[in-house]
Structures are given as structure tokens and as C-alpha cells.
Short mmCIF file of C-alpha atoms in Angstrom, two decimals:
data_model
loop_
_atom_site.label_atom_id
_atom_site.label_comp_id
_atom_site.label_asym_id
_atom_site.label_seq_id
_atom_site.Cartn_x
_atom_site.Cartn_y
_atom_site.Cartn_z
CA MET A 1 108.63 133.44 86.54
CA LYS A 2 109.68 132.62 90.09
CA ARG A 3 113.35 133.15 90.97
CA ILE A 4 114.62 130.64 93.53
CA LEU A 5 117.94 130.71 95.38
CA VAL A 6 119.03 127.17 96.31
CA ILE A 7 121.61 126.96 99.09
CA THR A 8 123.28 123.64 99.76
CA ASN A 9 126.31 122.53 101.72
CA ASN A 10 127.62 119.92 99.30
CA LEU A 11 126.73 119.28 95.66
CA GLN A 12 127.97 115.69 95.97
CA GLN A 13 125.95 114.78 99.05
CA ALA A 14 123.33 112.12 98.38
CA SER A 15 120.62 114.18 100.06
CA TYR A 16 121.18 117.08 97.66
CA ARG A 17 121.54 114.86 94.61
CA LEU A 18 118.37 112.87 95.31
CA ARG A 19 116.05 115.49 96.78
CA VAL A 20 117.07 118.71 95.04
CA ALA A 21 119.29 118.19 91.98
CA ALA A 22 116.80 115.65 90.59
CA ILE A 23 113.95 118.18 90.61
CA LEU A 24 115.82 121.19 89.20
CA PRO A 25 115.35 120.34 85.48
CA LEU A 26 111.66 119.62 86.03
CA LEU A 27 111.18 122.90 87.88
CA ALA A 28 113.00 124.76 85.11
CA GLN A 29 110.56 123.24 82.61
CA ARG A 30 107.75 124.77 84.66
CA GLY A 31 109.24 128.24 84.43
CA PHE A 32 111.25 128.46 87.65
CA ASP A 33 114.55 130.31 87.44
CA LEU A 34 116.91 128.53 89.84
CA LYS A 35 120.32 129.61 91.07
CA VAL A 36 122.30 127.02 93.05
CA GLU A 37 124.94 128.19 95.51
CA VAL A 38 127.20 126.18 97.81
CA ARG A 39 127.15 127.71 101.29
CA PRO A 40 130.52 129.43 101.81
CA ARG A 41 132.61 128.51 104.82
CA GLY A 42 133.87 132.07 105.32
CA ILE A 43 131.62 134.21 107.49
CA PHE A 44 131.67 137.31 105.25
CA ALA A 45 131.07 135.38 102.00
CA ARG A 46 128.30 133.40 103.69
CA ARG A 47 126.53 136.50 104.92
CA ARG A 48 126.83 138.20 101.52
CA LEU A 49 125.08 135.18 100.04
CA LEU A 50 122.32 135.24 102.66
CA ALA A 51 121.86 138.98 102.17
CA SER A 52 121.32 138.41 98.44
CA ALA A 53 118.12 136.51 99.25
CA ASN A 54 116.13 139.72 98.70
CA GLN A 55 116.76 139.35 94.96
CA PHE A 56 114.70 136.13 94.83
CA ASP A 57 111.10 135.08 95.33
CA ALA A 58 112.14 132.25 97.65
CA VAL A 59 115.15 130.55 99.18
CA LEU A 60 115.40 126.75 99.24
CA LEU A 61 117.79 125.84 102.03
CA GLN A 62 118.85 122.21 101.76
CA ARG A 63 119.65 120.27 104.94
CA LYS A 64 122.20 122.64 106.50
CA LEU A 65 121.28 124.25 109.81
CA LEU A 66 122.07 127.92 110.34
CA ASP A 67 123.55 129.58 113.39
CA PRO A 68 121.20 132.11 115.05
CA TRP A 69 122.83 135.18 113.49
CA ASP A 70 122.67 133.73 109.97
CA ALA A 71 119.08 132.61 110.52
CA LYS A 72 118.02 136.13 111.55
CA LEU A 73 119.80 137.66 108.56
CA LEU A 74 118.16 135.27 106.12
CA ARG A 75 114.74 135.89 107.68
CA LYS A 76 115.24 139.63 107.35
CA LYS A 77 116.21 139.44 103.66
CA ALA A 78 114.19 136.54 102.24
CA LEU A 79 110.58 136.83 101.10
CA ARG A 80 110.05 133.13 101.68
CA ILE A 81 112.28 130.39 103.17
CA VAL A 82 111.75 126.69 102.41
CA TYR A 83 113.88 124.05 104.10
CA ASP A 84 114.39 120.53 102.78
CA VAL A 85 115.74 117.65 104.88
CA ASP A 86 115.75 113.85 105.00
CA ASP A 87 117.85 113.25 108.13
CA ALA A 88 117.50 113.93 111.85
CA VAL A 89 119.79 116.97 111.61
CA MET A 90 118.74 118.07 115.10
CA PHE A 91 120.80 115.18 116.51
CA ASP A 92 124.40 114.07 116.11
CA GLU A 93 124.73 110.81 114.19
CA LYS A 94 127.27 109.77 116.82
CA PRO A 95 127.10 110.96 120.47
CA ARG A 96 129.65 113.74 120.97
CA GLY A 97 128.86 115.19 124.38
CA ARG A 98 126.43 117.64 125.91
CA PHE A 99 127.99 120.81 124.49
CA SER A 100 127.90 119.46 120.94
CA GLN A 101 124.24 118.48 121.27
CA TRP A 102 123.35 121.84 122.88
CA ARG A 103 124.99 123.69 120.00
CA LEU A 104 123.20 121.52 117.44
CA SER A 105 119.84 122.01 119.19
CA ARG A 106 120.42 125.76 119.22
CA ARG A 107 121.07 125.81 115.48
CA PHE A 108 118.02 123.64 114.84
CA GLU A 109 115.75 125.93 116.84
CA ALA A 110 117.19 129.02 115.15
CA THR A 111 116.66 127.55 111.67
CA ALA A 112 113.26 125.95 112.23
CA SER A 113 111.81 129.12 113.77
CA VAL A 114 112.48 131.31 110.69
CA LEU A 115 111.07 128.95 108.06
CA ASP A 116 107.92 129.48 106.05
CA CYS A 117 107.83 125.81 105.18
CA ALA A 118 109.80 122.65 106.00
CA VAL A 119 109.70 119.81 103.49
CA VAL A 120 110.72 116.68 105.39
CA GLY A 121 111.21 113.05 104.47
CA ASN A 122 109.04 111.32 107.09
CA ASP A 123 106.55 111.76 109.93
CA TYR A 124 109.19 111.66 112.66
CA LEU A 125 110.97 114.66 111.16
CA ALA A 126 107.63 116.40 110.69
CA GLY A 127 106.94 116.06 114.41
CA MET A 128 110.29 117.63 115.26
CA PHE A 129 109.81 120.62 112.94
CA LEU A 130 106.19 121.22 113.92
CA GLN A 131 107.42 122.33 117.33
CA LYS A 132 108.95 125.43 115.67
CA THR A 133 107.68 125.63 112.06
CA LYS A 134 104.03 126.33 111.27
CA ASN A 135 103.94 124.72 107.81
CA VAL A 136 105.46 121.24 107.43
CA ILE A 137 105.02 118.94 104.44
CA VAL A 138 106.05 115.28 104.39
CA LEU A 139 107.65 114.36 101.07
CA PRO A 140 109.61 111.08 100.97
CA THR A 141 112.82 110.80 99.00
CA VAL A 142 111.69 109.53 95.60
CA VAL A 143 113.11 108.02 92.42
CA ASP A 144 112.58 108.24 88.70
CA PRO A 145 111.15 104.75 87.96
CA ALA A 146 112.48 104.97 84.40
CA HIS A 147 116.02 104.87 85.82
CA TYR A 148 115.48 101.35 87.19
CA GLN A 149 115.40 98.04 85.37
CA VAL A 150 112.84 95.61 86.78
CA LYS A 151 114.01 92.24 88.07
CA GLY A 152 112.70 89.18 86.25
CA HIS A 153 112.39 86.61 89.04
CA GLU A 154 113.33 83.04 88.17
CA PRO A 155 113.98 79.90 90.27
CA THR A 156 117.55 79.76 91.54
CA ASP A 157 119.67 77.61 93.83
CA LEU A 158 121.82 80.67 94.57
CA PRO A 159 119.44 83.31 95.92
CA ARG A 160 121.18 86.61 96.44
CA LEU A 161 120.42 89.19 99.11
CA VAL A 162 121.38 92.73 98.11
CA TRP A 163 122.21 95.73 100.29
CA ILE A 164 122.91 99.17 98.86
CA GLY A 165 124.29 102.08 100.86
CA SER A 166 127.48 103.82 101.97
CA HIS A 167 130.23 103.37 104.53
CA SER A 168 128.23 105.39 107.08
CA THR A 169 125.38 102.86 107.17
CA LEU A 170 127.41 99.73 106.42
CA PRO A 171 127.67 98.92 110.17
CA TYR A 172 123.87 98.44 110.21
CA LEU A 173 124.46 95.12 108.49
CA ARG A 174 126.56 93.57 111.25
CA PRO A 175 123.82 92.92 113.85
CA VAL A 176 121.79 90.80 111.38
CA LEU A 177 124.72 88.78 110.01
CA PRO A 178 124.20 85.91 112.50
CA ALA A 179 120.56 85.69 111.37
CA LEU A 180 121.63 85.64 107.71
CA GLU A 181 124.18 82.95 108.45
CA ARG A 182 121.49 80.84 110.14
CA ALA A 183 119.31 81.30 107.08
CA ARG A 184 122.15 79.98 104.94
CA GLU A 185 122.11 76.73 106.94
CA GLN A 186 118.60 76.20 105.54
CA VAL A 187 119.33 77.69 102.10
CA PRO A 188 122.92 76.59 101.32
CA GLY A 189 123.25 78.71 98.16
CA LEU A 190 122.40 81.98 99.92
CA ARG A 191 124.81 84.85 99.34
CA LEU A 192 125.02 88.61 99.92
CA LEU A 193 125.76 91.36 97.40
CA ILE A 194 126.95 94.65 98.90
CA VAL A 195 126.75 97.74 96.66
CA ALA A 196 128.59 100.54 98.42
CA ASP A 197 131.71 102.69 98.51
CA GLN A 198 133.56 100.10 100.58
CA ALA A 199 133.34 96.42 101.48
CA LEU A 200 132.46 94.83 104.81
CA GLU A 201 135.13 92.53 106.19
CA GLY A 202 134.96 89.46 108.42
CA ILE A 203 131.79 87.79 107.14
CA SER A 204 131.42 84.03 106.89
CA LEU A 205 128.44 84.36 104.54
CA PRO A 206 129.54 84.37 100.88
CA VAL A 207 129.77 88.05 99.94
CA GLU A 208 130.14 89.85 96.64
CA PHE A 209 131.16 93.50 96.63
CA GLU A 210 130.46 96.01 93.87
CA LYS A 211 131.48 99.65 94.08
CA TRP A 212 128.45 101.89 93.81
CA SER A 213 127.96 104.19 90.83
CA GLU A 214 124.83 105.97 89.72
CA GLU A 215 125.23 104.54 86.23
CA ARG A 216 125.35 100.92 87.42
CA GLU A 217 123.10 100.88 90.48
CA SER A 218 120.04 99.67 88.56
CA GLU A 219 121.96 96.84 86.92
CA LEU A 220 123.53 95.83 90.24
CA LEU A 221 120.23 95.81 92.11
CA CYS A 222 118.80 93.45 89.51
CA ARG A 223 121.54 90.96 90.32
CA GLY A 224 119.84 90.54 93.66
CA ASP A 225 116.71 88.58 94.47
CA ILE A 226 115.81 90.18 97.81
CA GLY A 227 116.60 93.70 99.06
CA ILE A 228 117.48 94.05 102.73
CA ALA A 229 117.41 97.11 105.01
CA PRO A 230 118.42 96.32 108.61
CA THR A 231 118.19 99.47 110.73
CA PRO A 232 119.01 100.03 114.42
CA LEU A 233 116.64 102.08 116.54
CA ASN A 234 117.89 105.48 117.74
CA HIS A 235 117.18 109.21 117.29
CA TRP A 236 119.26 109.36 114.12
CA THR A 237 117.75 106.35 112.36
CA LEU A 238 114.21 107.45 113.20
CA GLY A 239 114.90 110.35 110.85
CA LYS A 240 116.03 108.08 108.01
CA CYS A 241 113.67 108.02 105.05
CA GLY A 242 114.11 104.46 103.80
CA PHE A 243 115.49 105.43 100.40
CA LYS A 244 117.20 102.09 99.80
CA ILE A 245 113.81 100.40 100.27
CA VAL A 246 112.32 102.63 97.58
CA GLN A 247 115.23 101.66 95.31
CA TYR A 248 114.67 97.96 95.91
CA MET A 249 110.99 98.30 95.10
CA ALA A 250 111.74 100.35 91.98
CA ALA A 251 113.93 97.45 90.81
CA GLY A 252 111.10 94.96 91.43
CA LEU A 253 112.68 93.34 94.49
CA PRO A 254 110.83 92.14 97.59
CA VAL A 255 112.12 93.83 100.75
CA ILE A 256 113.06 92.71 104.23
CA ALA A 257 113.45 95.67 106.58
CA SER A 258 113.59 96.52 110.26
CA PRO A 259 110.35 98.16 111.48
CA VAL A 260 112.13 101.42 112.31
CA GLY A 261 110.88 104.89 111.38
CA ALA A 262 109.82 105.33 107.77
CA ASN A 263 110.56 101.67 106.96
CA SER A 264 107.23 100.66 108.48
CA GLN A 265 105.38 103.17 106.31
CA ILE A 266 107.14 102.32 103.07
CA VAL A 267 106.97 98.51 103.31
CA GLN A 268 103.49 97.06 103.05
CA GLU A 269 103.75 93.96 105.22
CA GLY A 270 103.04 90.79 103.23
CA ARG A 271 102.47 92.73 100.01
CA THR A 272 105.74 94.45 99.08
CA GLY A 273 107.94 92.87 101.72
CA ILE A 274 108.42 91.69 105.29
CA LEU A 275 109.19 93.71 108.42
CA ALA A 276 111.65 91.77 110.59
CA ASP A 277 112.45 92.81 114.14
CA SER A 278 114.27 90.00 115.94
CA GLY A 279 117.05 87.77 114.64
CA GLU A 280 114.54 84.94 114.37
CA ASP A 281 112.29 87.19 112.27
CA TRP A 282 115.17 87.92 109.92
CA THR A 283 116.11 84.27 109.49
CA GLU A 284 112.51 83.27 108.86
CA ALA A 285 111.91 86.07 106.35
CA VAL A 286 115.08 85.34 104.37
CA VAL A 287 114.35 81.60 104.18
CA LYS A 288 110.72 82.23 103.18
CA LEU A 289 111.58 84.53 100.29
CA ALA A 290 114.68 82.62 99.20
CA ARG A 291 112.61 79.46 98.74
CA ASP A 292 109.55 81.02 97.05
CA VAL A 293 110.17 82.55 93.63
CA LEU A 294 106.46 83.25 93.09
CA LEU A 295 106.29 85.26 96.32
CA ARG A 296 109.41 87.18 95.34
CA GLY A 297 107.85 87.99 92.00
CA SER A 298 104.48 89.10 93.39
CA MET A 299 106.04 91.26 96.10
CA GLY A 300 108.49 92.73 93.63
CA ALA A 301 105.71 93.66 91.21
CA ALA A 302 103.64 95.20 94.02
CA GLY A 303 106.65 97.19 95.18
CA ARG A 304 107.32 98.54 91.70
CA GLN A 305 103.69 99.59 91.38
CA ARG A 306 103.87 101.32 94.77
CA VAL A 307 106.91 103.30 93.65
CA GLU A 308 105.16 104.43 90.48
CA ASN A 309 102.04 105.45 92.41
CA VAL A 310 103.59 106.98 95.54
CA PHE A 311 107.39 107.37 95.41
CA SER A 312 107.98 108.69 91.89
CA LEU A 313 109.80 111.87 90.94
CA GLN A 314 106.89 112.86 88.73
CA ARG A 315 104.56 112.95 91.74
CA ALA A 316 107.04 114.81 93.95
CA ILE A 317 107.49 117.61 91.41
CA GLU A 318 103.83 118.57 91.78
CA THR A 319 104.38 119.22 95.50
CA TRP A 320 107.60 121.15 94.90
CA ALA A 321 106.04 123.35 92.23
CA GLN A 322 103.25 124.24 94.63
CA VAL A 323 105.55 124.91 97.61
CA LEU A 324 108.01 127.08 95.69
CA GLY A 325 105.35 128.80 93.61
CA MET A 326 103.45 130.27 96.54
#
């Protein structure tokens, strides 16, 4: 039996819930003994926790970067260190000045250099870690397909776009709103469903807002006809792993996404969705799918199949069992 110490910064954070908490029961079924600890804020409590790593076969450090002293202590005590991440943690999400970025880069280098393995969500993150970490595995953020109802596509005069996310990524919608509004001129019944922790104000397009909950997300996604994932291009978004796209496909929805980072790898152009770069691309893609129920259905079915074959929890657990069982 392998004993694993899991260290996370926040049990409620989506990254932990989707990439770690989801696999814990499946790992336990395979004989892993897992202890989950929230990283203490206090320096002495934190270092006591890191020092306890010698009682385990491996440490799974989730997303949080360590300062150099903590990284050295963990490397000294741990038999094996695995790091999991699905964001560009080596950069600030919002620019905060040179000192802030220097400090973040220092923590990234300190953490990456002591790892035995980094499990990352996309190729961009893999490239960043390979500069310091010898063993890097790309493992996208996945879903349990059984959690998702599958959309039954039917003709409608009120086609509904759906966007799912949080307040932190809600601003990504604003740049494409003019394109969506132009699409509505050609498809008068077009509307937008936002599933998030807060609404987006000041939109002329008809908008419905539903507060996100894990229990209802599958039902809410199936209210939509087309899943959308507009994404700006910057260092932070290149590290994004396109999870909302995987959710759309799991629910049997065709996808329109910006060709940024992992989006281009997840969406199969013309088969599971459409990659839209310019505003004109977005308008054209929305109108095309809104008017063609057969295309929505075929892309949705192909997307669901792709999730089952590539982005399923059952497939990811095989990789995790191998990584942690070494």
C-alpha cells in the first residue's frame, strides 16, 4: 500500500476539486492510502507539515508554489514529489509589477527544480516545467461522463448560447459580445445563458443568468444549444486547460472557441466545434450552428465521444495510479 500526502492550498478551489478530489476515491479503491492536508499559513505549522513528508511514499503538491526554503525542506524529507497544476502559476493573472513577477518566478524555479514529476494540464505548461523538471506528463483536466446529461438537439427558433465559468473569467465574454449581437441580427431568437457565480451587466443581447452549482451544472448546460469559450491571448490564458470546452462536449454540445492554448487541441475543427479568431469568425460560427440543428447534433455527438475516449476520469486514473505508484 502506497501512502500519499496530498498538500493543497484550498479545498474549495476548482483546480483541487476537479483534478485531485475527483481521483481520491478511485485511488483509494486501488489501495492508495491518502492523507489530505491544507497548507498552513503559519511558517512553523507549514514546515512541520513539510517535514512529515518522510512518513509517506510520495507527496502530491497541488498547484501551490513553494518558497525556496520550503522547497529545499520538502526535497530533503520527501521520497518522491509530484506536482499537479492546470494554470500558468509562474505568471500573475494580472500584471502587478516587476518585483511581484520576480518573486513569483523565484518560487516557480524553486518548486519546479525539486520535483520528481510535474503533471500539467497542457503542452504550454509542459514546456515551462521542462526547463526545470526532468519528468513532465500532460494530463488534461477531465470529467466523469456519467455526471453529464446529453443534449437532445431539436429545431428551435430560440437557439441558446451557453457559457459556464466564474467571475474571474467572465470578462472574457465582453470582447465577443459585439459579434454575438451581430449574429442576433441574422438569428433574431438568439440568446445567451450564463452559468456562473455572478451575472454580466450591460448586455443588449437577451441574457439568462443561472447561479452555478455542481448539482445543477449538467441540467443547465443542456438548456443550451451551443457552448462558447472566448479566450484572450496572454501568458495566463495560454496555461488554461479548456475545461469548460470539455464540459460542453460531455453534455453533447457543439463548441465555438478561440484558438488559444489548449482550446486548439481540445476542439476538433469541423468535427466537434469551430475555432473562431476574429469577430467576423465568431458571428459566422454562431449563425452557422444556430441555423443547422443537424450540424449541432453531429458535432455534439462527436464531442461526447471524444470526452469518453480522451477526457474521461476513468482514463486519467490510470495515469495517476502509475505516477503515484512508482
